[in-house]
XYZ file of C-alpha atoms in Angstrom:
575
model
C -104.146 74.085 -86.864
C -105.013 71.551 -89.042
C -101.800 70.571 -90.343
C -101.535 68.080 -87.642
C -104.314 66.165 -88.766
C -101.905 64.656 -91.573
C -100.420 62.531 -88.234
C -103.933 60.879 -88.145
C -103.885 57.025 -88.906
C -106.688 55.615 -91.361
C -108.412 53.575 -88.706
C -109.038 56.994 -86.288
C -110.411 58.881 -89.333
C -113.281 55.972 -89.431
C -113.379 56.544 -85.789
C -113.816 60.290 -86.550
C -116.582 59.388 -88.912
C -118.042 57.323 -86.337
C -117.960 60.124 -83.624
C -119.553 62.407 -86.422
C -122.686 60.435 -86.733
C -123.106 59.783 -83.182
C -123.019 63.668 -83.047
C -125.898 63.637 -85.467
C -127.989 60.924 -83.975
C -127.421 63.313 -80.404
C -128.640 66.113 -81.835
C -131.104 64.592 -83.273
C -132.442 63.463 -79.605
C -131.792 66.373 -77.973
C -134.217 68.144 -80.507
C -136.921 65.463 -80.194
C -137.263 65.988 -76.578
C -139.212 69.688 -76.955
C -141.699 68.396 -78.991
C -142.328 65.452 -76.626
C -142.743 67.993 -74.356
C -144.903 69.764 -75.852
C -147.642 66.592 -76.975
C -147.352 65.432 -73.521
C -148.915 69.043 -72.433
C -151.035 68.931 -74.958
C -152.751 65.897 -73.656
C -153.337 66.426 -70.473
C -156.837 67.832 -71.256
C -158.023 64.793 -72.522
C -156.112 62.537 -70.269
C -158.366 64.338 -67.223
C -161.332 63.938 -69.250
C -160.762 60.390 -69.945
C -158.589 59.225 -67.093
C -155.857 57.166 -69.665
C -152.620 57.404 -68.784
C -151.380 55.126 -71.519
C -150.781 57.698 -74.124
C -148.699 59.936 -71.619
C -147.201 56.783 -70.360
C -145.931 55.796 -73.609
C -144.745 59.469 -74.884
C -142.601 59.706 -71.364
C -141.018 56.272 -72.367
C -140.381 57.282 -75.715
C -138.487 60.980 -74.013
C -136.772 58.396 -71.641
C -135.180 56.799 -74.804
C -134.284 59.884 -76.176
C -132.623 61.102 -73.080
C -130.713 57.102 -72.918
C -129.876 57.765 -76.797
C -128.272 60.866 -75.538
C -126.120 59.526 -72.836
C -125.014 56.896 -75.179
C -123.719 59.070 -77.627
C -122.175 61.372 -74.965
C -119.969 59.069 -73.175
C -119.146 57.034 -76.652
C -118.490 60.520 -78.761
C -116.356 61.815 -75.780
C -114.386 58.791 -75.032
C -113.870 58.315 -78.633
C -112.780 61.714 -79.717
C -110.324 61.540 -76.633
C -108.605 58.399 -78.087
C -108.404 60.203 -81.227
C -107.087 63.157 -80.048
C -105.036 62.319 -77.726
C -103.016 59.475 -79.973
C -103.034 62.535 -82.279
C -101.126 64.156 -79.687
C -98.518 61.623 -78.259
C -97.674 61.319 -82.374
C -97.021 65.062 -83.053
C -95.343 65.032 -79.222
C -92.869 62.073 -80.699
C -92.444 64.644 -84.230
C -91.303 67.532 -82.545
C -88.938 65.743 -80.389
C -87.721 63.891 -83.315
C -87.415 67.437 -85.043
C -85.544 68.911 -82.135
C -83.104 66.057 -81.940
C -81.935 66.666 -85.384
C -81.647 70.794 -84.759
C -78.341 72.413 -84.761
C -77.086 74.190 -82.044
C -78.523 77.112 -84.345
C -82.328 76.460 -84.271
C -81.751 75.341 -80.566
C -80.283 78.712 -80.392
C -83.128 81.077 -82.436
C -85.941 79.120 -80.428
C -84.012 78.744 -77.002
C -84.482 75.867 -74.801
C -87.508 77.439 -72.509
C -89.515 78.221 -75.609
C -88.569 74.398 -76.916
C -90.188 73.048 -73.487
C -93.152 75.335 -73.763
C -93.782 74.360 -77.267
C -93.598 70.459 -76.711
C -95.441 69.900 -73.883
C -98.057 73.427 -72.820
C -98.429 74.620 -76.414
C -99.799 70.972 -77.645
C -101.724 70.425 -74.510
C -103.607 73.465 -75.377
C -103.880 72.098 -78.766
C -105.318 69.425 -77.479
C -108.126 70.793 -75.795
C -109.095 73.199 -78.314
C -109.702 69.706 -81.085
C -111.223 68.040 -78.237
C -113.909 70.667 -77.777
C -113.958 71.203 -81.933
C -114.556 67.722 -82.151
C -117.273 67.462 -79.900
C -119.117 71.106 -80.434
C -117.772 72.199 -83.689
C -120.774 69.428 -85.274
C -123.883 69.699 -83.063
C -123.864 73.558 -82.241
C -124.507 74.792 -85.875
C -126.676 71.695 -86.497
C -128.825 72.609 -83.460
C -128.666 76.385 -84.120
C -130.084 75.626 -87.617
C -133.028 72.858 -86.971
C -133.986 74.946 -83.654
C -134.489 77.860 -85.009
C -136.894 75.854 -88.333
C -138.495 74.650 -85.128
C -139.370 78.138 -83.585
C -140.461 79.802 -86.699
C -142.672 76.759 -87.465
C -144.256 77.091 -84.036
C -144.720 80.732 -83.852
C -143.487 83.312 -85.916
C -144.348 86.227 -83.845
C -142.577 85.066 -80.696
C -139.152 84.145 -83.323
C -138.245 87.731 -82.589
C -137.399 87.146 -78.904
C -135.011 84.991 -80.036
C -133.400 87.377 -82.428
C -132.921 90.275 -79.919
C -131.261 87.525 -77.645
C -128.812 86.005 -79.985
C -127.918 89.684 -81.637
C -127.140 90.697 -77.407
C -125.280 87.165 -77.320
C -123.256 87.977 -80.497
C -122.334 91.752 -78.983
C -121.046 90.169 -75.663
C -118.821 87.394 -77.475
C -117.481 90.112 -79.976
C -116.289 92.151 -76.908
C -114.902 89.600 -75.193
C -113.332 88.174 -78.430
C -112.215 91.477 -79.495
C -110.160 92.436 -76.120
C -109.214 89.195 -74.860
C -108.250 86.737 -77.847
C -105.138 89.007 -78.805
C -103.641 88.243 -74.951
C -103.671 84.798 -76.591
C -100.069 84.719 -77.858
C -98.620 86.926 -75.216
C -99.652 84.818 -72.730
C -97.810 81.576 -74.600
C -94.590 84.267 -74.755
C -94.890 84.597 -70.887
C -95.141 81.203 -70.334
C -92.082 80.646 -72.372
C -89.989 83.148 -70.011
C -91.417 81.728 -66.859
C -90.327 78.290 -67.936
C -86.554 80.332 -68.787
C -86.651 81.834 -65.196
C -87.532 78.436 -63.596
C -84.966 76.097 -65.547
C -81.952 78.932 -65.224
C -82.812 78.938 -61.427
C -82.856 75.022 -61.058
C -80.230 74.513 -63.019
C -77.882 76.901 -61.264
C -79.365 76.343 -57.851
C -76.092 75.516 -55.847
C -74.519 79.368 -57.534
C -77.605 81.400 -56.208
C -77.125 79.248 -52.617
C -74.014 79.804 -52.477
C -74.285 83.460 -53.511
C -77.194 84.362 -51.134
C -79.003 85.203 -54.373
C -82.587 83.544 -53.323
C -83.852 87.365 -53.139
C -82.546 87.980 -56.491
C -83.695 84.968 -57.801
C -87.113 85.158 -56.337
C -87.567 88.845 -57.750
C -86.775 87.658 -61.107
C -89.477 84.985 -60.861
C -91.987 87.220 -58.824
C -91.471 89.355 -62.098
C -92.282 86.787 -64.872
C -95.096 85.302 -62.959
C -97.088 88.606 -61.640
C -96.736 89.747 -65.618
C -98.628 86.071 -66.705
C -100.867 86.344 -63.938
C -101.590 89.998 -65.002
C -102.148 88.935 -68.352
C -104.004 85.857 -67.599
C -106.391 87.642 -64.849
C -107.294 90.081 -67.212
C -108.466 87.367 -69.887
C -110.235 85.967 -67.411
C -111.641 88.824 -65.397
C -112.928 89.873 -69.714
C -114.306 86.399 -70.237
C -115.672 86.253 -66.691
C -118.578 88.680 -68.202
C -120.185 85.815 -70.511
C -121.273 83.856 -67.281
C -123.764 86.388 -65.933
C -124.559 87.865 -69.616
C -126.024 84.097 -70.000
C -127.946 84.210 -67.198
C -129.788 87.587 -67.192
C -130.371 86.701 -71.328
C -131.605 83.114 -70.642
C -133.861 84.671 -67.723
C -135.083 87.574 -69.665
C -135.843 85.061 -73.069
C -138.214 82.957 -70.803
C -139.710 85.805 -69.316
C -139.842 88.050 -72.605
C -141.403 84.512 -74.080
C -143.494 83.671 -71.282
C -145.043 87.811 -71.562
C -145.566 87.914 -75.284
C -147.226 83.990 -75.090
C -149.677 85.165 -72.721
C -150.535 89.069 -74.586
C -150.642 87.382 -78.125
C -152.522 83.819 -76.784
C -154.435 84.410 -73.866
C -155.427 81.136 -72.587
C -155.310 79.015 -75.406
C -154.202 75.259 -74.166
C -152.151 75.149 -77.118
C -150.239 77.893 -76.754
C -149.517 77.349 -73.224
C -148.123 73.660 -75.206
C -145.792 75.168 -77.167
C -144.679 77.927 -74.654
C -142.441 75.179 -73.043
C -141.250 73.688 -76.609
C -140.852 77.077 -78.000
C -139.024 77.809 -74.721
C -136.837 74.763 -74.616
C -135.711 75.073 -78.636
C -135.538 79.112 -77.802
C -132.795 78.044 -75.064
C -130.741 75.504 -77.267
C -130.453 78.235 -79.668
C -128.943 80.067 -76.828
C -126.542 77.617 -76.055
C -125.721 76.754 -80.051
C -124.558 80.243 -80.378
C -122.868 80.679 -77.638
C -120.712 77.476 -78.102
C -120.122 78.384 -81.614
C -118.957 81.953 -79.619
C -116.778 80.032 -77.131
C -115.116 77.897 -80.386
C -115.084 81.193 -81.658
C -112.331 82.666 -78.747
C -110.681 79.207 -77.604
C -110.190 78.313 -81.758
C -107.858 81.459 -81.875
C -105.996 80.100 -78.731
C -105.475 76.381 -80.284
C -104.189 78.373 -83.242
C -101.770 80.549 -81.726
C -99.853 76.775 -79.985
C -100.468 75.218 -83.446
C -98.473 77.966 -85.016
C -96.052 77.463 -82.142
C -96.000 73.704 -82.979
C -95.385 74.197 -86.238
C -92.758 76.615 -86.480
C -90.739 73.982 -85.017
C -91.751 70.968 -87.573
C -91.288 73.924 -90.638
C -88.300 75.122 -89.297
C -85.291 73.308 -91.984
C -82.550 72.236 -89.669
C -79.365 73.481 -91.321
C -77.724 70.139 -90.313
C -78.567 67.840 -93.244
C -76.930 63.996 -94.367
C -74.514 63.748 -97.232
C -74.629 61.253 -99.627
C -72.220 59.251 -97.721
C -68.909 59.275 -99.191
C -66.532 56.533 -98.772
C -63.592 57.493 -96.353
C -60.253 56.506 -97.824
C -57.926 57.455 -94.671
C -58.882 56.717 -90.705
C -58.416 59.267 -88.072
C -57.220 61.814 -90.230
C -58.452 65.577 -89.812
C -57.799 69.047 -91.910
C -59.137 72.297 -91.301
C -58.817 74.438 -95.097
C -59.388 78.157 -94.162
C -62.360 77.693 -92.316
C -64.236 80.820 -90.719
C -67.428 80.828 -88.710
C -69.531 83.720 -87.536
C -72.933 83.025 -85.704
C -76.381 83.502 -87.456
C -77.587 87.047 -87.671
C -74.101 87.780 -86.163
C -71.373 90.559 -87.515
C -68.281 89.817 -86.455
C -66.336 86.421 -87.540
C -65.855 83.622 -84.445
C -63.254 82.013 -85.975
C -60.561 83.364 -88.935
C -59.257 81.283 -91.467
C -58.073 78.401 -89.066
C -55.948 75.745 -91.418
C -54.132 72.907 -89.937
C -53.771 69.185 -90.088
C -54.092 65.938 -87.778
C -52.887 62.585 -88.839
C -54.260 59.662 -87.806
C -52.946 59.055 -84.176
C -51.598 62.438 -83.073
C -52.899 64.336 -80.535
C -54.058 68.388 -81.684
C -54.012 70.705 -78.089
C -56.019 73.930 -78.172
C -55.670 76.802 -75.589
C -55.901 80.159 -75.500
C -57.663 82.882 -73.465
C -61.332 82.671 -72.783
C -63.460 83.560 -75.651
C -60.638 82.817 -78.378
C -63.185 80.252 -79.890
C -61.390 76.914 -78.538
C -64.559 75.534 -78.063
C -66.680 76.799 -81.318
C -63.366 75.264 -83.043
C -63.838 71.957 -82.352
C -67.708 71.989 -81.901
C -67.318 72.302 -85.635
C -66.300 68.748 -86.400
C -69.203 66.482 -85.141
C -71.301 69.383 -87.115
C -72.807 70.855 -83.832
C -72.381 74.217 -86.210
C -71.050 74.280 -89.867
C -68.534 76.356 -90.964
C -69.653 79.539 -92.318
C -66.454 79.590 -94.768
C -63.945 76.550 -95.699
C -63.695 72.885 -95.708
C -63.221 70.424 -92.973
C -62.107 66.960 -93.548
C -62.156 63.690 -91.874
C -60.350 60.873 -93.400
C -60.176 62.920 -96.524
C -64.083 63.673 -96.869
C -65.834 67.074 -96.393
C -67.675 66.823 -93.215
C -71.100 68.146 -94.659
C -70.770 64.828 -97.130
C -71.068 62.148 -94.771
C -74.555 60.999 -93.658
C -74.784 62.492 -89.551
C -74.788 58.837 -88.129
C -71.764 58.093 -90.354
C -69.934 60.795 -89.015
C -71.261 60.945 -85.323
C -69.823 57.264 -85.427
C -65.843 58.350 -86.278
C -66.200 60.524 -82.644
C -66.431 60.123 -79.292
C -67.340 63.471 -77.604
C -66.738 64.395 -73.964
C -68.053 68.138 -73.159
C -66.300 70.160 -70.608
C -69.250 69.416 -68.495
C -69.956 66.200 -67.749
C -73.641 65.201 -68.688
C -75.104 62.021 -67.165
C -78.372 60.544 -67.669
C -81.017 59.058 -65.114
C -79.994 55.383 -64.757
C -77.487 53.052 -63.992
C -73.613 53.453 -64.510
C -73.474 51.026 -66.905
C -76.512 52.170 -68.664
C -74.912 55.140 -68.710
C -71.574 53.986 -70.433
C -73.661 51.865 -72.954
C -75.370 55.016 -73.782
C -72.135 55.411 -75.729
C -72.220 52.137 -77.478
C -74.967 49.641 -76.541
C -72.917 46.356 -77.913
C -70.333 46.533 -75.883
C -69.743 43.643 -73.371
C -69.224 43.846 -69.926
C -65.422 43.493 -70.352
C -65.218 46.959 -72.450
C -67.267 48.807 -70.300
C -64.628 47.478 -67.575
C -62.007 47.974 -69.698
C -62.839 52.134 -70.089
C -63.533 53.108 -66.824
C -60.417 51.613 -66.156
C -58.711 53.984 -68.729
C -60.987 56.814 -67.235
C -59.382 56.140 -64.199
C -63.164 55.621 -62.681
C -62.222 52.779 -60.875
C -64.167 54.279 -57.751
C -67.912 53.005 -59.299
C -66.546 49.228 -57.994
C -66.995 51.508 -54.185
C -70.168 52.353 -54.650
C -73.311 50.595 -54.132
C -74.356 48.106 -56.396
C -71.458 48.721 -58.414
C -72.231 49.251 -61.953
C -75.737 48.690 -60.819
C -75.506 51.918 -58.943
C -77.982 54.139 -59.578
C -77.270 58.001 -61.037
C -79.508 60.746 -60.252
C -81.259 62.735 -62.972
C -78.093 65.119 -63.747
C -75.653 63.143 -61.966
C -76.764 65.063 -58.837
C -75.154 61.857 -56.583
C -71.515 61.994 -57.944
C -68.961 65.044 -57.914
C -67.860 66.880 -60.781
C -64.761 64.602 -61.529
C -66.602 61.646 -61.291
C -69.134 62.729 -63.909
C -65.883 64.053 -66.102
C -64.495 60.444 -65.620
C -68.073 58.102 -66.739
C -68.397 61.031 -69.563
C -64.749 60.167 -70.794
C -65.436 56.037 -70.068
C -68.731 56.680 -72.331
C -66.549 58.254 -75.028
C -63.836 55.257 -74.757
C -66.498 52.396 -75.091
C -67.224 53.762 -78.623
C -63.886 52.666 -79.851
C -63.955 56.000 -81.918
C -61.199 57.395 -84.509
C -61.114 60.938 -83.343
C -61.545 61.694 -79.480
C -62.801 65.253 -78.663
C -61.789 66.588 -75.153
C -63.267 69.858 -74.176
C -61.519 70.843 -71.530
C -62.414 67.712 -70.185
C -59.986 67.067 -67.514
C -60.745 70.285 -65.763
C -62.311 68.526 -62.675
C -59.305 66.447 -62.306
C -56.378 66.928 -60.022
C -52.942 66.732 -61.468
C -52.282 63.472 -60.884
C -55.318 61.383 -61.849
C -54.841 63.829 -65.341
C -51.535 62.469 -66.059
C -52.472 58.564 -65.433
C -55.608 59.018 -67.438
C -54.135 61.105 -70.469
C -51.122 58.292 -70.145
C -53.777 55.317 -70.012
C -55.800 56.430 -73.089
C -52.500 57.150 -75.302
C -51.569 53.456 -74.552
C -54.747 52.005 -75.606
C -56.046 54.111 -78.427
C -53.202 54.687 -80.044
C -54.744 54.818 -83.094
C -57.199 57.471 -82.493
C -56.666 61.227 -83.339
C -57.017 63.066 -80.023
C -58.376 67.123 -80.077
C -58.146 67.990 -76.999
C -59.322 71.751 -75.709
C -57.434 72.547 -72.133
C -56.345 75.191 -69.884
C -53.629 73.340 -68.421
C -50.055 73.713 -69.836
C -49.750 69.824 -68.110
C -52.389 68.354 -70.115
C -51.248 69.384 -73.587
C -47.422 70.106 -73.320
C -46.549 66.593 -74.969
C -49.361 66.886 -77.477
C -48.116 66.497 -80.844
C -49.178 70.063 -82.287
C -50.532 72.501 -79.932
C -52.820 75.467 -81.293
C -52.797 78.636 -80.073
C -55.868 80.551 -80.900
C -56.444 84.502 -79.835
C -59.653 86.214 -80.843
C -60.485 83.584 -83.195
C -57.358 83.602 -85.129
C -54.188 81.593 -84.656
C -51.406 82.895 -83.460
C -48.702 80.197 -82.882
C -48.810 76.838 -84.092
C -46.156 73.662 -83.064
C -44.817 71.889 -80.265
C -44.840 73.014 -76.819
C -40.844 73.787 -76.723
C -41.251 75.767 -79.933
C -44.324 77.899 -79.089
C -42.172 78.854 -75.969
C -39.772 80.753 -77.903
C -42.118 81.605 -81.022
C -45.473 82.499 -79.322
C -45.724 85.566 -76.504
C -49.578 84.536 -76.157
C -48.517 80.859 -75.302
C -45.495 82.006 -73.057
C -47.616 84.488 -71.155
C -49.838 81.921 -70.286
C -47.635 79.135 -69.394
C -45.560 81.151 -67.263
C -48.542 82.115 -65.483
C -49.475 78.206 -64.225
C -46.064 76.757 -63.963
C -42.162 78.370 -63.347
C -39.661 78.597 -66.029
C -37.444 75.968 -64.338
C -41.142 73.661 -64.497
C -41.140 74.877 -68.232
């Protein structure tokens, strides 16, 4: 847990050291007020004797600015260690996103996304808490354990041994409850994680379960996840629910066992009935020491567990790493040597010694049946994955070699699901390039055939809904492929891109972007025969392997896996 302390700045551990002797100077107060206590009973003999006031006067002014003292150093020790902390926080939030950006699809993958969520955002809240409360009651409770109990045994010796019966009954309670319910810790992150999986997969596919009636379905599944956390966390609750009214009857029974053994050992001696309320009031901070130390004791654990969550992230190596950054010699170019790729932990191969070759300019088609790999295949280029086996070049250099911004900057990427971002259209097409001018953001969603944003409101201006919830599915595919133009890249990836598209708006697009990038490689993954029949090579790929490689007239007569599934879109006259 402390690991994260490293993301402290120098100025905050001064603050720290300024909280820390605050602490002190509390603790110190809170232990003066007792004895005040105490002399003030003491005097009241003589003060009905004599009639002065003055000296009880002046010792109640002096508890006053002991109790002031302690306010002080309350509200400045807790709004301190909150700055502290919580900068702390916002720092190691802004690490583990960092981290996470920079994670292939392969850590993304072993974590998921719902155990990603919990981690950033529940996990270090937790965290949070638990140094907040360290901060603040890790110093003074063993401080005012230690001088309390010096105080007690200086006052009375005999009536110490109240005080060790109560904190040994104290100590059995808290080793109970940390015993049974400290070990839920963890399970209860891990249900947390599968709730947040439930939720998300039910947002996210919201208008499927509508349209499929599923609400019962999906409403079990939830019901599931969240009765098993609030199982788990009623139990830890219902365990550490028993501390409450263990306090009470041992804070009742210390007063009364002291109150008892003051009067059999002391009779009426005015001192002793003194020191009954300082022994009384040092007997209950003890109390109160231990069991914060016992509370640290089973939240600690807790903090743990999400720091261990937390950093599992930041240790985890992303196997995505920057090349030295070679020096490209070609531009566009792209070769695939005998590459194979099988998934971590996984047995079977993907993909099977795929070789081809793209020169600058052409345009490389992909089909095949669903789950022949068309989509792990070209996922491999920007590096989303690397190749398990083989080399793959770009302008003559080994992908792994280039530094990631180098080589994110040769592509423009356009998923088969169009992914738009809360703002405005043209925010959203300068998310691809953020120097372009007004004129080339005009310029692609012309090519992109997205000429409808001038329709709606505001026009570029118009504003898009976290998701794109406010445009239709082609629409999205359309800003997605006017993002990727605006990047002027040498290599355009298409997966299955055009999907959303009718026929016609297809054709003009696909027409429109050979015209004006005709210097860019195209890959484009389709299930269309029209999208890719005039591609330049077409690849046919069937259970990871290729099985028919050439132009779309040749793979007609050479390939039964490309024939079969052209004949099944179009006729053989179309053909």
């Amino acid at each position: 847990m402390f690991r994260q302390l490293k993301y402290l700045k120098w100025y905050e551990w001064l603050l720290i050291l300024g909280v820390l002797a605050l602490l002190v100077v509390q603790v110190f107060c809170n232990l003066a007020l007792p004895e005040c206590l105490s002399e003030i009973l003491k005097m009241v003999g003589g003060v009905i004797e004599s009639q002065d006031l003055k000296p009880i006067i002046l010792k109640s002014l002096e508890m006053m600015g002991y109790v002031g003292g302690i306010l002080f150093c309350t509200i400045v020790v807790s709004y301190l260690s909150a700055l502290v902390v919580t900068n702390l926080m916002a720092r190691l939030r802004g690490e583990v996103f960092k981290k996470v950006n920079n994670f292939s699809m392969n850590e993304i993958n072993k974590f998921s996304i719902a155990s990603l969520i919990t981690r950033s955002t529940n996990d270090i809240t937790q965290l949070q808490q638990v140094l907040i409360l360290l901060l603040n009651l890790g110093v003074t409770a063993p401080i005012t354990a230690v001088i309390a109990i010096l105080k007690i045994v200086k006052i009375s010796t005999s009536l110490s041994i109240v005080n060790v019966v109560s904190v040994c009954f104290l100590l059995l309670v808290v080793l109970f409850v940390f015993f049974v319910a400290v070990p839920k810790f963890k399970k209860i992150q891990k249900k947390i994680d599968n709730l947040n999986l439930v939720t998300r997969e039910n947002l996210t596919g919201l208008k499927v379960v509508r349209a499929n009636s599923a609400e019962k379905l999906q409403e079990a599944k939830f019901e599931k996840v969240n009765s098993e956390l609030t199982k788990m966390e009623r139990f830890v609750q219902r365990v550490m629910a028993v501390i409450d009214p263990a306090m009470m009857l041992l804070m009742s029974g210390t007063g009364l066992a002291i109150v008892w053994l003051t009067a059999y050992l002391y009779g009426q001696d005015i001192n002793a009935i003194a020191n009954i309320g300082e022994f009384t009031q040092y007997s209950m901070q003890i109390i109160f020491a231990f069991l914060t130390l016992s509370m640290l004791f089973m939240f600690v654990p807790r903090g743990m567990v999400s720091a261990k969550r937390v950093n599992e992230i930041l240790q985890t190596k992303s196997t995505l790493f920057d090349g030295e950054g070679e020096e490209a010699k070609e531009s566009g170019s792209i070769v695939f040597e005998d590459v194979s790729f099988k998934y971590p932990d996984a047995d079977e191969y993907v993909l099977e010694h795929i070789s081809f070759a793209a020169k600058a300019g052409q345009t490389i088609a992909f089909i095949g049946s669903t789950g022949s790999g068309k989509s792990t295949l070209i996922n491999l280029v920007p590096r989303f994955y690397d190749a398990t086996e083989g080399n793959i070049l770009i302008d003559g250099v080994n992908v792994k070699d280039y530094k990631m911004s180098d080589l994110h900057d040769k592509i423009g990427y356009v998923p088969q699901r169009g992914v738009l971002f809360r703002g405005s259209v043209k925010e959203n097409i300068l998310y691809g390039n953020e120097n372009a001018t007004d004129e080339e953001v005009e310029k692609a969603l012309k090519i992109a055939q997205a000429d409808f944003v001038y329709s709606l409101e505001g026009g570029l201006e118009y504003e898009i809904a976290q998701g794109g919830t406010n445009v239709s599915g082609g629409q999205k595919q359309r800003l997605s492929i006017a993002r990727a133009i605006v990047r002027n890249p040498e290599i355009f990836i298409f997966d299955d891109s055009f999907s959303a598209l009718d026929y016609k708006t297809d054709k003009t697009l696909r027409s429109a972007l050979n015209k004006h990038t005709k210097s860019a490689t195209k890959l484009i993954v389709a299930q269309r025969i029209g999208t890719i029949m005039n591609a330049d090579k077409i690849i046919v790929l069937d259970e990871g392997k290729v099985v028919g490689m050439g132009k779309h007239k040749e793979l007609l007569k050479s390939c039964s896996v490309y024939k079969e599934i052209a004949l099944s879109q179009l006729s053989q006259e179309e053909l």
